Amino acid sequence: MVLKSFFFVAGALLITGCVSSASKKTDSVKILQRLELDADESLPVIDVHTHTRFSGKPEITSKIPDTFEQYLKEMKEAGVVGAVSHVGSGRQGFNAELSKHHVIQCFGIGDQVDVSAVEKGLRSKDFRCIKIYLGYVHRFAHDKAYRPLYRLAEKYDVPVVFHTGDTYSATAKLKYSDPLTIDEVAVDFPKVTFVIAHLGNPWTQVAAEVAYKNPNVYIEASALLIGDLAQISEAGLERYLVEPIRWAFGYMEDPSKFMYGTDWPLTGMKNYLEAYKKAIPREHWCEVFFENAVKVFRMKDLEGQYKCRINAEK
Ligand SMILES: [Zn+2]
């Protein structure tokens, strides 16, 4: 997940430095037009991967102020009408205010697995998903300590989200966060909905295969790049964000499997959305940016409130 943006600024100059032609410019104007919404279109968005600790300070890489005000401001700017928050481990960080803004919260599982606390959280509906930090916690998805959680997920009909791929910490162990490990629990718990976060980055092909093969596994591609995306060149965005998503989306041949997420405040909602839109054919925007999240995270209240309408051709 954490490819540092300043690396791409340097690398991107090398890539784009010599490309400048009239046809290139026309192409990029066309792409920008394709990304805009017509007057008769509407695209409500759900960001399925955010953090709401609200430290009050700027996030270290993106410099985004980690505050509730900023969160709501960015939701508004990007047309985000609902979100999923991973609040850390246990009940810590639970924020009752979030539900007023259609933000649901996942119960984060730390080193200790307190099954009864998770059950209490799910029963009360304070928590409507479970987040497991593969890699950060040195356990595989199929570890026996996690199995009671999958049974709870089935009982309370909530999805389980796995951190997969690269980690933001050097003390994490990557063997646990390889997305291939999700295949085993997907088979053993066919009635549970699993979400692979970060498209398994950099093992994006593995993540796509696990979701393609298992009917109960879904993908979100948050934080493929972090930091201020405005500082990253077109070529850098294309190579490390747009292209992996485009490939995985095409490979999976099932538009119902993909969702949008950012990992806010590691990166901004609006810029990430604009880059993500480039990877997804227009005719599937409603599914990827809204409808799939409603289904996977059981956000039925949003379904009645917002109508998504996009013209396939533009
Ligand atoms: Zn995250």
PDB file of C-alpha atoms and ligand atoms in Angstrom:
ATOM      1  CA  MET A   1       0.000   0.000   0.000  1.00  0.00           C
ATOM      2  CA  VAL A   2       2.681   2.469   0.821  1.00  0.00           C
ATOM      3  CA  LEU A   3       4.448   3.593  -2.259  1.00  0.00           C
ATOM      4  CA  LYS A   4       5.703   7.002  -1.282  1.00  0.00           C
ATOM      5  CA  SER A   5       4.505   9.815  -3.464  1.00  0.00           C
ATOM      6  CA  PHE A   6       7.820  11.656  -3.681  1.00  0.00           C
ATOM      7  CA  PHE A   7       9.355   8.620  -5.345  1.00  0.00           C
ATOM      8  CA  PHE A   8       6.867   8.982  -8.149  1.00  0.00           C
ATOM      9  CA  VAL A   9       7.419  12.670  -8.574  1.00  0.00           C
ATOM     10  CA  ALA A  10      11.034  11.933  -9.436  1.00  0.00           C
ATOM     11  CA  GLY A  11      10.312   8.791 -11.439  1.00  0.00           C
ATOM     12  CA  ALA A  12       7.429  10.341 -13.286  1.00  0.00           C
ATOM     13  CA  LEU A  13       9.485  13.228 -14.601  1.00  0.00           C
ATOM     14  CA  LEU A  14      11.696  10.709 -16.298  1.00  0.00           C
ATOM     15  CA  ILE A  15       8.726   8.887 -17.781  1.00  0.00           C
ATOM     16  CA  THR A  16       6.802  11.890 -19.061  1.00  0.00           C
ATOM     17  CA  GLY A  17       9.597  14.320 -19.775  1.00  0.00           C
ATOM     18  CA  CYS A  18       9.866  13.569 -23.465  1.00  0.00           C
ATOM     19  CA  VAL A  19       6.200  12.983 -24.323  1.00  0.00           C
ATOM     20  CA  SER A  20       4.408  16.011 -25.682  1.00  0.00           C
ATOM     21  CA  SER A  21       2.267  15.849 -28.790  1.00  0.00           C
ATOM     22  CA  ALA A  22      -1.051  17.256 -29.974  1.00  0.00           C
ATOM     23  CA  SER A  23      -2.664  13.826 -30.066  1.00  0.00           C
ATOM     24  CA  LYS A  24      -1.642  13.129 -26.467  1.00  0.00           C
ATOM     25  CA  LYS A  25      -3.307  16.375 -25.419  1.00  0.00           C
ATOM     26  CA  THR A  26      -6.513  15.519 -27.282  1.00  0.00           C
ATOM     27  CA  ASP A  27      -6.552  12.111 -25.623  1.00  0.00           C
ATOM     28  CA  SER A  28      -6.229  13.554 -22.152  1.00  0.00           C
ATOM     29  CA  VAL A  29      -9.017  16.084 -22.822  1.00  0.00           C
ATOM     30  CA  LYS A  30     -11.232  13.169 -23.899  1.00  0.00           C
ATOM     31  CA  ILE A  31     -10.363  11.233 -20.754  1.00  0.00           C
ATOM     32  CA  LEU A  32     -11.203  14.241 -18.574  1.00  0.00           C
ATOM     33  CA  GLN A  33     -14.549  14.696 -20.361  1.00  0.00           C
ATOM     34  CA  ARG A  34     -15.329  11.024 -19.831  1.00  0.00           C
ATOM     35  CA  LEU A  35     -14.724  11.410 -16.097  1.00  0.00           C
ATOM     36  CA  GLU A  36     -17.114  14.351 -15.724  1.00  0.00           C
ATOM     37  CA  LEU A  37     -20.770  13.864 -14.923  1.00  0.00           C
ATOM     38  CA  ASP A  38     -23.482  15.107 -17.290  1.00  0.00           C
ATOM     39  CA  ALA A  39     -26.384  17.122 -15.897  1.00  0.00           C
ATOM     40  CA  ASP A  40     -28.689  14.081 -16.020  1.00  0.00           C
ATOM     41  CA  GLU A  41     -26.210  11.841 -14.208  1.00  0.00           C
ATOM     42  CA  SER A  42     -25.647  11.254 -10.516  1.00  0.00           C
ATOM     43  CA  LEU A  43     -22.984   9.216  -8.789  1.00  0.00           C
ATOM     44  CA  PRO A  44     -23.426   8.682  -5.061  1.00  0.00           C
ATOM     45  CA  VAL A  45     -20.192   7.189  -3.716  1.00  0.00           C
ATOM     46  CA  ILE A  46     -19.385   4.938  -0.763  1.00  0.00           C
ATOM     47  CA  ASP A  47     -15.788   4.920   0.495  1.00  0.00           C
ATOM     48  CA  VAL A  48     -15.377   1.468   2.048  1.00  0.00           C
ATOM     49  CA  HIS A  49     -11.992   2.100   3.658  1.00  0.00           C
ATOM     50  CA  THR A  50     -11.474   5.078   5.945  1.00  0.00           C
ATOM     51  CA  HIS A  51     -10.060   5.714   9.408  1.00  0.00           C
ATOM     52  CA  THR A  52     -11.751   7.981  11.902  1.00  0.00           C
ATOM     53  CA  ARG A  53      -9.343   8.308  14.781  1.00  0.00           C
ATOM     54  CA  PHE A  54      -9.248  12.079  14.198  1.00  0.00           C
ATOM     55  CA  SER A  55      -5.912  12.801  15.872  1.00  0.00           C
ATOM     56  CA  GLY A  56      -6.374  16.502  15.137  1.00  0.00           C
ATOM     57  CA  LYS A  57      -2.959  16.605  13.444  1.00  0.00           C
ATOM     58  CA  PRO A  58      -1.972  16.450   9.768  1.00  0.00           C
ATOM     59  CA  GLU A  59      -1.477  12.875   8.560  1.00  0.00           C
ATOM     60  CA  ILE A  60       2.259  12.325   8.192  1.00  0.00           C
ATOM     61  CA  THR A  61       2.423  11.438   4.479  1.00  0.00           C
ATOM     62  CA  SER A  62      -0.617  13.128   2.949  1.00  0.00           C
ATOM     63  CA  LYS A  63      -0.599  16.148   5.307  1.00  0.00           C
ATOM     64  CA  ILE A  64      -4.404  15.935   5.347  1.00  0.00           C
ATOM     65  CA  PRO A  65      -5.776  17.294   8.655  1.00  0.00           C
ATOM     66  CA  ASP A  66      -7.012  14.226  10.526  1.00  0.00           C
ATOM     67  CA  THR A  67     -10.194  15.842  11.838  1.00  0.00           C
ATOM     68  CA  PHE A  68     -13.928  15.173  11.671  1.00  0.00           C
ATOM     69  CA  GLU A  69     -14.464  18.503   9.852  1.00  0.00           C
ATOM     70  CA  GLN A  70     -11.984  17.584   7.142  1.00  0.00           C
ATOM     71  CA  TYR A  71     -13.530  14.110   6.795  1.00  0.00           C
ATOM     72  CA  LEU A  72     -17.012  15.556   6.242  1.00  0.00           C
ATOM     73  CA  LYS A  73     -15.637  18.211   3.895  1.00  0.00           C
ATOM     74  CA  GLU A  74     -13.933  15.616   1.708  1.00  0.00           C
ATOM     75  CA  MET A  75     -17.020  13.398   1.693  1.00  0.00           C
ATOM     76  CA  LYS A  76     -19.020  16.321   0.384  1.00  0.00           C
ATOM     77  CA  GLU A  77     -16.447  17.303  -2.243  1.00  0.00           C
ATOM     78  CA  ALA A  78     -16.209  13.768  -3.625  1.00  0.00           C
ATOM     79  CA  GLY A  79     -19.950  13.030  -3.441  1.00  0.00           C
ATOM     80  CA  VAL A  80     -19.322  10.397  -0.767  1.00  0.00           C
ATOM     81  CA  VAL A  81     -22.698   9.667   0.830  1.00  0.00           C
ATOM     82  CA  GLY A  82     -21.570   6.842   3.092  1.00  0.00           C
ATOM     83  CA  ALA A  83     -18.402   5.188   4.296  1.00  0.00           C
ATOM     84  CA  VAL A  84     -16.868   2.341   6.253  1.00  0.00           C
ATOM     85  CA  SER A  85     -14.462   3.139   9.066  1.00  0.00           C
ATOM     86  CA  HIS A  86     -11.877   0.818  10.564  1.00  0.00           C
ATOM     87  CA  VAL A  87     -11.628   2.284  14.010  1.00  0.00           C
ATOM     88  CA  GLY A  88      -8.589   0.487  15.410  1.00  0.00           C
ATOM     89  CA  SER A  89      -8.705  -2.404  17.814  1.00  0.00           C
ATOM     90  CA  GLY A  90     -11.599  -3.209  20.103  1.00  0.00           C
ATOM     91  CA  ARG A  91     -14.220  -0.654  21.029  1.00  0.00           C
ATOM     92  CA  GLN A  92     -11.530   1.981  21.238  1.00  0.00           C
ATOM     93  CA  GLY A  93     -12.283   4.766  18.842  1.00  0.00           C
ATOM     94  CA  PHE A  94     -15.978   3.955  18.449  1.00  0.00           C
ATOM     95  CA  ASN A  95     -17.712   7.172  17.498  1.00  0.00           C
ATOM     96  CA  ALA A  96     -21.489   7.358  17.807  1.00  0.00           C
ATOM     97  CA  GLU A  97     -21.598  10.554  15.718  1.00  0.00           C
ATOM     98  CA  LEU A  98     -20.467   8.731  12.592  1.00  0.00           C
ATOM     99  CA  SER A  99     -23.731   6.888  12.020  1.00  0.00           C
ATOM    100  CA  LYS A 100     -25.505  10.218  11.445  1.00  0.00           C
ATOM    101  CA  HIS A 101     -23.358  10.535   8.334  1.00  0.00           C
ATOM    102  CA  HIS A 102     -23.948   6.963   7.141  1.00  0.00           C
ATOM    103  CA  VAL A 103     -20.520   5.844   8.268  1.00  0.00           C
ATOM    104  CA  ILE A 104     -20.486   2.296   9.604  1.00  0.00           C
ATOM    105  CA  GLN A 105     -17.687   0.984  11.805  1.00  0.00           C
ATOM    106  CA  CYS A 106     -15.686  -2.255  11.741  1.00  0.00           C
ATOM    107  CA  PHE A 107     -14.582  -3.927  14.954  1.00  0.00           C
ATOM    108  CA  GLY A 108     -10.776  -4.107  14.682  1.00  0.00           C
ATOM    109  CA  ILE A 109      -9.086  -7.269  15.943  1.00  0.00           C
ATOM    110  CA  GLY A 110      -5.726  -6.748  17.635  1.00  0.00           C
ATOM    111  CA  ASP A 111      -3.318  -9.297  19.121  1.00  0.00           C
ATOM    112  CA  GLN A 112      -5.926 -10.455  21.628  1.00  0.00           C
ATOM    113  CA  VAL A 113      -9.148 -11.882  20.231  1.00  0.00           C
ATOM    114  CA  ASP A 114     -12.018 -11.092  22.573  1.00  0.00           C
ATOM    115  CA  VAL A 115     -14.875 -13.004  20.989  1.00  0.00           C
ATOM    116  CA  SER A 116     -17.508 -11.916  23.491  1.00  0.00           C
ATOM    117  CA  ALA A 117     -16.616  -8.224  23.051  1.00  0.00           C
ATOM    118  CA  VAL A 118     -16.937  -8.627  19.280  1.00  0.00           C
ATOM    119  CA  GLU A 119     -20.290 -10.362  19.683  1.00  0.00           C
ATOM    120  CA  LYS A 120     -21.531  -7.583  21.945  1.00  0.00           C
ATOM    121  CA  GLY A 121     -20.448  -4.990  19.392  1.00  0.00           C
ATOM    122  CA  LEU A 122     -22.172  -6.777  16.537  1.00  0.00           C
ATOM    123  CA  ARG A 123     -25.349  -7.511  18.475  1.00  0.00           C
ATOM    124  CA  SER A 124     -25.734  -3.848  19.423  1.00  0.00           C
ATOM    125  CA  LYS A 125     -25.088  -2.878  15.779  1.00  0.00           C
ATOM    126  CA  ASP A 126     -22.465  -0.375  16.912  1.00  0.00           C
ATOM    127  CA  PHE A 127     -20.173  -2.432  14.690  1.00  0.00           C
ATOM    128  CA  ARG A 128     -21.322  -3.743  11.349  1.00  0.00           C
ATOM    129  CA  CYS A 129     -18.170  -5.431  10.095  1.00  0.00           C
ATOM    130  CA  ILE A 130     -14.985  -7.057  11.420  1.00  0.00           C
ATOM    131  CA  LYS A 131     -11.467  -5.936  10.439  1.00  0.00           C
ATOM    132  CA  ILE A 132      -8.522  -8.319  10.667  1.00  0.00           C
ATOM    133  CA  TYR A 133      -5.020  -6.896  10.305  1.00  0.00           C
ATOM    134  CA  LEU A 134      -3.076  -9.635   8.520  1.00  0.00           C
ATOM    135  CA  GLY A 135       0.646  -8.956   8.721  1.00  0.00           C
ATOM    136  CA  TYR A 136       0.376  -6.355  11.470  1.00  0.00           C
ATOM    137  CA  VAL A 137      -0.866  -9.182  13.666  1.00  0.00           C
ATOM    138  CA  HIS A 138       1.302 -12.256  13.178  1.00  0.00           C
ATOM    139  CA  ARG A 139      -1.492 -14.694  12.366  1.00  0.00           C
ATOM    140  CA  PHE A 140      -2.827 -16.195   9.168  1.00  0.00           C
ATOM    141  CA  ALA A 141      -6.445 -15.657   8.153  1.00  0.00           C
ATOM    142  CA  HIS A 142      -7.108 -19.344   8.881  1.00  0.00           C
ATOM    143  CA  ASP A 143      -5.628 -19.170  12.400  1.00  0.00           C
ATOM    144  CA  LYS A 144      -7.854 -20.999  14.859  1.00  0.00           C
ATOM    145  CA  ALA A 145      -8.104 -17.852  16.995  1.00  0.00           C
ATOM    146  CA  TYR A 146     -10.023 -16.151  14.170  1.00  0.00           C
ATOM    147  CA  ARG A 147     -12.431 -18.965  13.402  1.00  0.00           C
ATOM    148  CA  PRO A 148     -14.999 -18.016  16.104  1.00  0.00           C
ATOM    149  CA  LEU A 149     -15.081 -14.546  14.492  1.00  0.00           C
ATOM    150  CA  TYR A 150     -16.106 -16.006  11.139  1.00  0.00           C
ATOM    151  CA  ARG A 151     -18.909 -17.881  12.855  1.00  0.00           C
ATOM    152  CA  LEU A 152     -20.033 -14.570  14.407  1.00  0.00           C
ATOM    153  CA  ALA A 153     -19.846 -12.892  11.009  1.00  0.00           C
ATOM    154  CA  GLU A 154     -22.178 -15.549   9.662  1.00  0.00           C
ATOM    155  CA  LYS A 155     -24.544 -15.309  12.624  1.00  0.00           C
ATOM    156  CA  TYR A 156     -24.832 -11.502  12.479  1.00  0.00           C
ATOM    157  CA  ASP A 157     -24.573 -11.300   8.687  1.00  0.00           C
ATOM    158  CA  VAL A 158     -21.632  -8.878   8.565  1.00  0.00           C
ATOM    159  CA  PRO A 159     -18.584  -8.908   6.282  1.00  0.00           C
ATOM    160  CA  VAL A 160     -15.003  -9.566   7.391  1.00  0.00           C
ATOM    161  CA  VAL A 161     -12.373  -7.210   5.940  1.00  0.00           C
ATOM    162  CA  PHE A 162      -8.732  -8.268   5.747  1.00  0.00           C
ATOM    163  CA  HIS A 163      -5.774  -5.985   5.488  1.00  0.00           C
ATOM    164  CA  THR A 164      -3.645  -7.591   2.767  1.00  0.00           C
ATOM    165  CA  GLY A 165      -0.378  -6.786   0.998  1.00  0.00           C
ATOM    166  CA  ASP A 166       2.204  -4.224   1.966  1.00  0.00           C
ATOM    167  CA  THR A 167       2.167  -2.890   5.509  1.00  0.00           C
ATOM    168  CA  TYR A 168       2.757   0.565   6.940  1.00  0.00           C
ATOM    169  CA  SER A 169       5.005  -0.926   9.632  1.00  0.00           C
ATOM    170  CA  ALA A 170       8.369  -2.697   9.475  1.00  0.00           C
ATOM    171  CA  THR A 171       7.454  -4.958  12.398  1.00  0.00           C
ATOM    172  CA  ALA A 172       4.629  -6.549  10.424  1.00  0.00           C
ATOM    173  CA  LYS A 173       5.296  -9.900   8.695  1.00  0.00           C
ATOM    174  CA  LEU A 174       4.361 -10.147   5.051  1.00  0.00           C
ATOM    175  CA  LYS A 175       3.831 -13.892   4.879  1.00  0.00           C
ATOM    176  CA  TYR A 176       0.577 -13.373   6.794  1.00  0.00           C
ATOM    177  CA  SER A 177      -0.707 -10.616   4.521  1.00  0.00           C
ATOM    178  CA  ASP A 178      -0.372 -12.451   1.209  1.00  0.00           C
ATOM    179  CA  PRO A 179      -3.944 -12.405  -0.213  1.00  0.00           C
ATOM    180  CA  LEU A 180      -3.632 -16.068  -1.255  1.00  0.00           C
ATOM    181  CA  THR A 181      -4.284 -16.964   2.400  1.00  0.00           C
ATOM    182  CA  ILE A 182      -7.884 -15.708   2.056  1.00  0.00           C
ATOM    183  CA  ASP A 183      -8.722 -18.600  -0.261  1.00  0.00           C
ATOM    184  CA  GLU A 184      -8.649 -21.085   2.600  1.00  0.00           C
ATOM    185  CA  VAL A 185     -11.154 -19.269   4.800  1.00  0.00           C
ATOM    186  CA  ALA A 186     -13.336 -18.404   1.810  1.00  0.00           C
ATOM    187  CA  VAL A 187     -13.716 -22.138   1.150  1.00  0.00           C
ATOM    188  CA  ASP A 188     -14.134 -23.122   4.799  1.00  0.00           C
ATOM    189  CA  PHE A 189     -16.735 -20.403   5.481  1.00  0.00           C
ATOM    190  CA  PRO A 190     -18.769 -20.189   2.264  1.00  0.00           C
ATOM    191  CA  LYS A 191     -21.613 -18.243   3.912  1.00  0.00           C
ATOM    192  CA  VAL A 192     -19.348 -15.443   5.127  1.00  0.00           C
ATOM    193  CA  THR A 193     -18.613 -12.396   2.971  1.00  0.00           C
ATOM    194  CA  PHE A 194     -14.904 -11.559   2.896  1.00  0.00           C
ATOM    195  CA  VAL A 195     -13.310  -8.353   1.605  1.00  0.00           C
ATOM    196  CA  ILE A 196      -9.686  -8.162   0.466  1.00  0.00           C
ATOM    197  CA  ALA A 197      -8.458  -4.633   1.216  1.00  0.00           C
ATOM    198  CA  HIS A 198      -5.854  -2.861  -0.939  1.00  0.00           C
ATOM    199  CA  LEU A 199      -6.269  -5.373  -3.785  1.00  0.00           C
ATOM    200  CA  GLY A 200      -3.466  -7.309  -2.067  1.00  0.00           C
ATOM    201  CA  ASN A 201      -0.997  -4.704  -3.384  1.00  0.00           C
ATOM    202  CA  PRO A 202       1.565  -5.544  -4.703  1.00  0.00           C
ATOM    203  CA  TRP A 203       0.115  -9.063  -5.113  1.00  0.00           C
ATOM    204  CA  THR A 204      -2.790  -7.655  -7.083  1.00  0.00           C
ATOM    205  CA  GLN A 205      -3.070 -10.590  -9.478  1.00  0.00           C
ATOM    206  CA  VAL A 206      -3.285 -13.044  -6.582  1.00  0.00           C
ATOM    207  CA  ALA A 207      -6.032 -10.968  -4.937  1.00  0.00           C
ATOM    208  CA  ALA A 208      -7.969 -10.802  -8.214  1.00  0.00           C
ATOM    209  CA  GLU A 209      -7.721 -14.570  -8.615  1.00  0.00           C
ATOM    210  CA  VAL A 210      -8.925 -15.291  -5.072  1.00  0.00           C
ATOM    211  CA  ALA A 211     -11.946 -13.014  -5.615  1.00  0.00           C
ATOM    212  CA  TYR A 212     -12.595 -14.423  -9.098  1.00  0.00           C
ATOM    213  CA  LYS A 213     -12.577 -18.001  -7.873  1.00  0.00           C
ATOM    214  CA  ASN A 214     -14.580 -17.544  -4.645  1.00  0.00           C
ATOM    215  CA  PRO A 215     -18.164 -16.253  -4.873  1.00  0.00           C
ATOM    216  CA  ASN A 216     -17.968 -14.862  -1.315  1.00  0.00           C
ATOM    217  CA  VAL A 217     -14.803 -12.750  -1.759  1.00  0.00           C
ATOM    218  CA  TYR A 218     -14.856  -9.074  -2.758  1.00  0.00           C
ATOM    219  CA  ILE A 219     -12.145  -6.533  -3.549  1.00  0.00           C
ATOM    220  CA  GLU A 220     -11.434  -2.931  -2.679  1.00  0.00           C
ATOM    221  CA  ALA A 221      -8.347  -1.185  -4.019  1.00  0.00           C
ATOM    222  CA  SER A 222      -7.627   1.487  -1.424  1.00  0.00           C
ATOM    223  CA  ALA A 223      -4.174   3.006  -0.832  1.00  0.00           C
ATOM    224  CA  LEU A 224      -2.455   1.652  -3.932  1.00  0.00           C
ATOM    225  CA  LEU A 225      -0.819   5.064  -3.766  1.00  0.00           C
ATOM    226  CA  ILE A 226      -0.873   7.315  -0.749  1.00  0.00           C
ATOM    227  CA  GLY A 227      -0.038  10.942  -0.102  1.00  0.00           C
ATOM    228  CA  ASP A 228      -1.119  13.864  -2.240  1.00  0.00           C
ATOM    229  CA  LEU A 229      -2.004  12.376  -5.626  1.00  0.00           C
ATOM    230  CA  ALA A 230      -1.822  15.847  -7.191  1.00  0.00           C
ATOM    231  CA  GLN A 231       1.949  15.586  -6.731  1.00  0.00           C
ATOM    232  CA  ILE A 232       2.143  12.362  -8.714  1.00  0.00           C
ATOM    233  CA  SER A 233       2.515  12.393 -12.510  1.00  0.00           C
ATOM    234  CA  GLU A 234      -0.068  10.975 -14.899  1.00  0.00           C
ATOM    235  CA  ALA A 235       2.347   8.168 -15.735  1.00  0.00           C
ATOM    236  CA  GLY A 236       2.888   7.271 -12.077  1.00  0.00           C
ATOM    237  CA  LEU A 237      -0.840   7.216 -11.370  1.00  0.00           C
ATOM    238  CA  GLU A 238      -1.463   5.116 -14.457  1.00  0.00           C
ATOM    239  CA  ARG A 239       1.194   2.551 -13.685  1.00  0.00           C
ATOM    240  CA  TYR A 240       0.692   2.067  -9.962  1.00  0.00           C
ATOM    241  CA  LEU A 241      -2.997   2.812  -9.440  1.00  0.00           C
ATOM    242  CA  VAL A 242      -5.107   2.846 -12.606  1.00  0.00           C
ATOM    243  CA  GLU A 243      -3.532  -0.081 -14.437  1.00  0.00           C
ATOM    244  CA  PRO A 244      -3.568  -2.613 -11.547  1.00  0.00           C
ATOM    245  CA  ILE A 245      -7.246  -1.814 -10.888  1.00  0.00           C
ATOM    246  CA  ARG A 246      -8.121  -1.962 -14.588  1.00  0.00           C
ATOM    247  CA  TRP A 247      -6.390  -5.309 -14.990  1.00  0.00           C
ATOM    248  CA  ALA A 248      -7.972  -6.866 -11.887  1.00  0.00           C
ATOM    249  CA  PHE A 249     -11.437  -5.554 -12.793  1.00  0.00           C
ATOM    250  CA  GLY A 250     -11.140  -7.010 -16.297  1.00  0.00           C
ATOM    251  CA  TYR A 251      -9.683 -10.318 -15.135  1.00  0.00           C
ATOM    252  CA  MET A 252     -12.431 -10.913 -12.587  1.00  0.00           C
ATOM    253  CA  GLU A 253     -15.175 -10.518 -15.211  1.00  0.00           C
ATOM    254  CA  ASP A 254     -17.664  -9.658 -12.501  1.00  0.00           C
ATOM    255  CA  PRO A 255     -18.460  -5.977 -11.890  1.00  0.00           C
ATOM    256  CA  SER A 256     -20.319  -6.923  -8.702  1.00  0.00           C
ATOM    257  CA  LYS A 257     -17.021  -7.849  -6.982  1.00  0.00           C
ATOM    258  CA  PHE A 258     -15.226  -4.498  -6.889  1.00  0.00           C
ATOM    259  CA  MET A 259     -15.633  -1.536  -4.517  1.00  0.00           C
ATOM    260  CA  TYR A 260     -14.090   1.897  -4.055  1.00  0.00           C
ATOM    261  CA  GLY A 261     -12.015   2.794  -0.980  1.00  0.00           C
ATOM    262  CA  THR A 262      -9.242   5.248  -0.119  1.00  0.00           C
ATOM    263  CA  ASP A 263      -7.708   4.549   3.330  1.00  0.00           C
ATOM    264  CA  TRP A 264      -8.372   8.197   4.250  1.00  0.00           C
ATOM    265  CA  PRO A 265      -6.531  10.143   5.716  1.00  0.00           C
ATOM    266  CA  LEU A 266      -3.570   8.462   3.981  1.00  0.00           C
ATOM    267  CA  THR A 267      -4.874   9.926   0.751  1.00  0.00           C
ATOM    268  CA  GLY A 268      -7.668  12.327  -0.271  1.00  0.00           C
ATOM    269  CA  MET A 269     -11.124  11.097  -1.292  1.00  0.00           C
ATOM    270  CA  LYS A 270     -11.651  13.261  -4.369  1.00  0.00           C
ATOM    271  CA  ASN A 271      -8.296  12.715  -6.122  1.00  0.00           C
ATOM    272  CA  TYR A 272      -8.412   9.014  -5.431  1.00  0.00           C
ATOM    273  CA  LEU A 273     -11.922   8.812  -6.835  1.00  0.00           C
ATOM    274  CA  GLU A 274     -10.954  10.606 -10.051  1.00  0.00           C
ATOM    275  CA  ALA A 275      -8.030   8.225 -10.598  1.00  0.00           C
ATOM    276  CA  TYR A 276     -10.189   5.177  -9.793  1.00  0.00           C
ATOM    277  CA  LYS A 277     -12.846   6.242 -12.292  1.00  0.00           C
ATOM    278  CA  LYS A 278     -10.255   6.000 -15.063  1.00  0.00           C
ATOM    279  CA  ALA A 279      -9.837   2.288 -14.354  1.00  0.00           C
ATOM    280  CA  ILE A 280     -13.527   1.347 -14.386  1.00  0.00           C
ATOM    281  CA  PRO A 281     -15.740   1.444 -17.506  1.00  0.00           C
ATOM    282  CA  ARG A 282     -18.475   4.058 -17.135  1.00  0.00           C
ATOM    283  CA  GLU A 283     -21.251   1.500 -17.405  1.00  0.00           C
ATOM    284  CA  HIS A 284     -20.038  -0.081 -14.153  1.00  0.00           C
ATOM    285  CA  TRP A 285     -19.564   3.060 -12.054  1.00  0.00           C
ATOM    286  CA  CYS A 286     -22.856   2.663 -10.204  1.00  0.00           C
ATOM    287  CA  GLU A 287     -21.940  -0.849  -9.136  1.00  0.00           C
ATOM    288  CA  VAL A 288     -18.312  -0.168  -8.195  1.00  0.00           C
ATOM    289  CA  PHE A 289     -18.729   3.199  -6.489  1.00  0.00           C
ATOM    290  CA  PHE A 290     -22.077   2.619  -4.788  1.00  0.00           C
ATOM    291  CA  GLU A 291     -24.216  -0.469  -5.244  1.00  0.00           C
ATOM    292  CA  ASN A 292     -21.652  -3.161  -4.417  1.00  0.00           C
ATOM    293  CA  ALA A 293     -20.796  -1.479  -1.121  1.00  0.00           C
ATOM    294  CA  VAL A 294     -24.494  -1.227  -0.238  1.00  0.00           C
ATOM    295  CA  LYS A 295     -24.778  -4.956  -0.780  1.00  0.00           C
ATOM    296  CA  VAL A 296     -21.504  -6.117   0.828  1.00  0.00           C
ATOM    297  CA  PHE A 297     -21.749  -3.845   3.894  1.00  0.00           C
ATOM    298  CA  ARG A 298     -25.554  -4.143   4.166  1.00  0.00           C
ATOM    299  CA  MET A 299     -26.060  -0.360   3.932  1.00  0.00           C
ATOM    300  CA  LYS A 300     -29.673  -0.703   2.934  1.00  0.00           C
ATOM    301  CA  ASP A 301     -30.664   2.694   4.313  1.00  0.00           C
ATOM    302  CA  LEU A 302     -28.614   4.355   1.574  1.00  0.00           C
ATOM    303  CA  GLU A 303     -30.248   2.365  -1.184  1.00  0.00           C
ATOM    304  CA  GLY A 304     -33.577   4.086  -0.805  1.00  0.00           C
ATOM    305  CA  GLN A 305     -32.046   7.532  -0.359  1.00  0.00           C
ATOM    306  CA  TYR A 306     -29.768   7.794  -3.360  1.00  0.00           C
ATOM    307  CA  LYS A 307     -30.240   6.849  -6.951  1.00  0.00           C
ATOM    308  CA  CYS A 308     -27.193   6.312  -9.112  1.00  0.00           C
ATOM    309  CA  ARG A 309     -27.570   7.124 -12.817  1.00  0.00           C
ATOM    310  CA  ILE A 310     -24.739   7.060 -15.318  1.00  0.00           C
ATOM    311  CA  ASN A 311     -24.852   7.115 -19.117  1.00  0.00           C
ATOM    312  CA  ALA A 312     -22.734   4.226 -20.361  1.00  0.00           C
ATOM    313  CA  GLU A 313     -21.433   5.975 -23.456  1.00  0.00           C
ATOM    314  CA  LYS A 314     -19.911   9.399 -23.451  1.00  0.00           C
TER     315      LYS A 314
HETATM  316 ZN    ZN B   1      -6.531   1.275   6.405  1.00  0.00          ZN
END
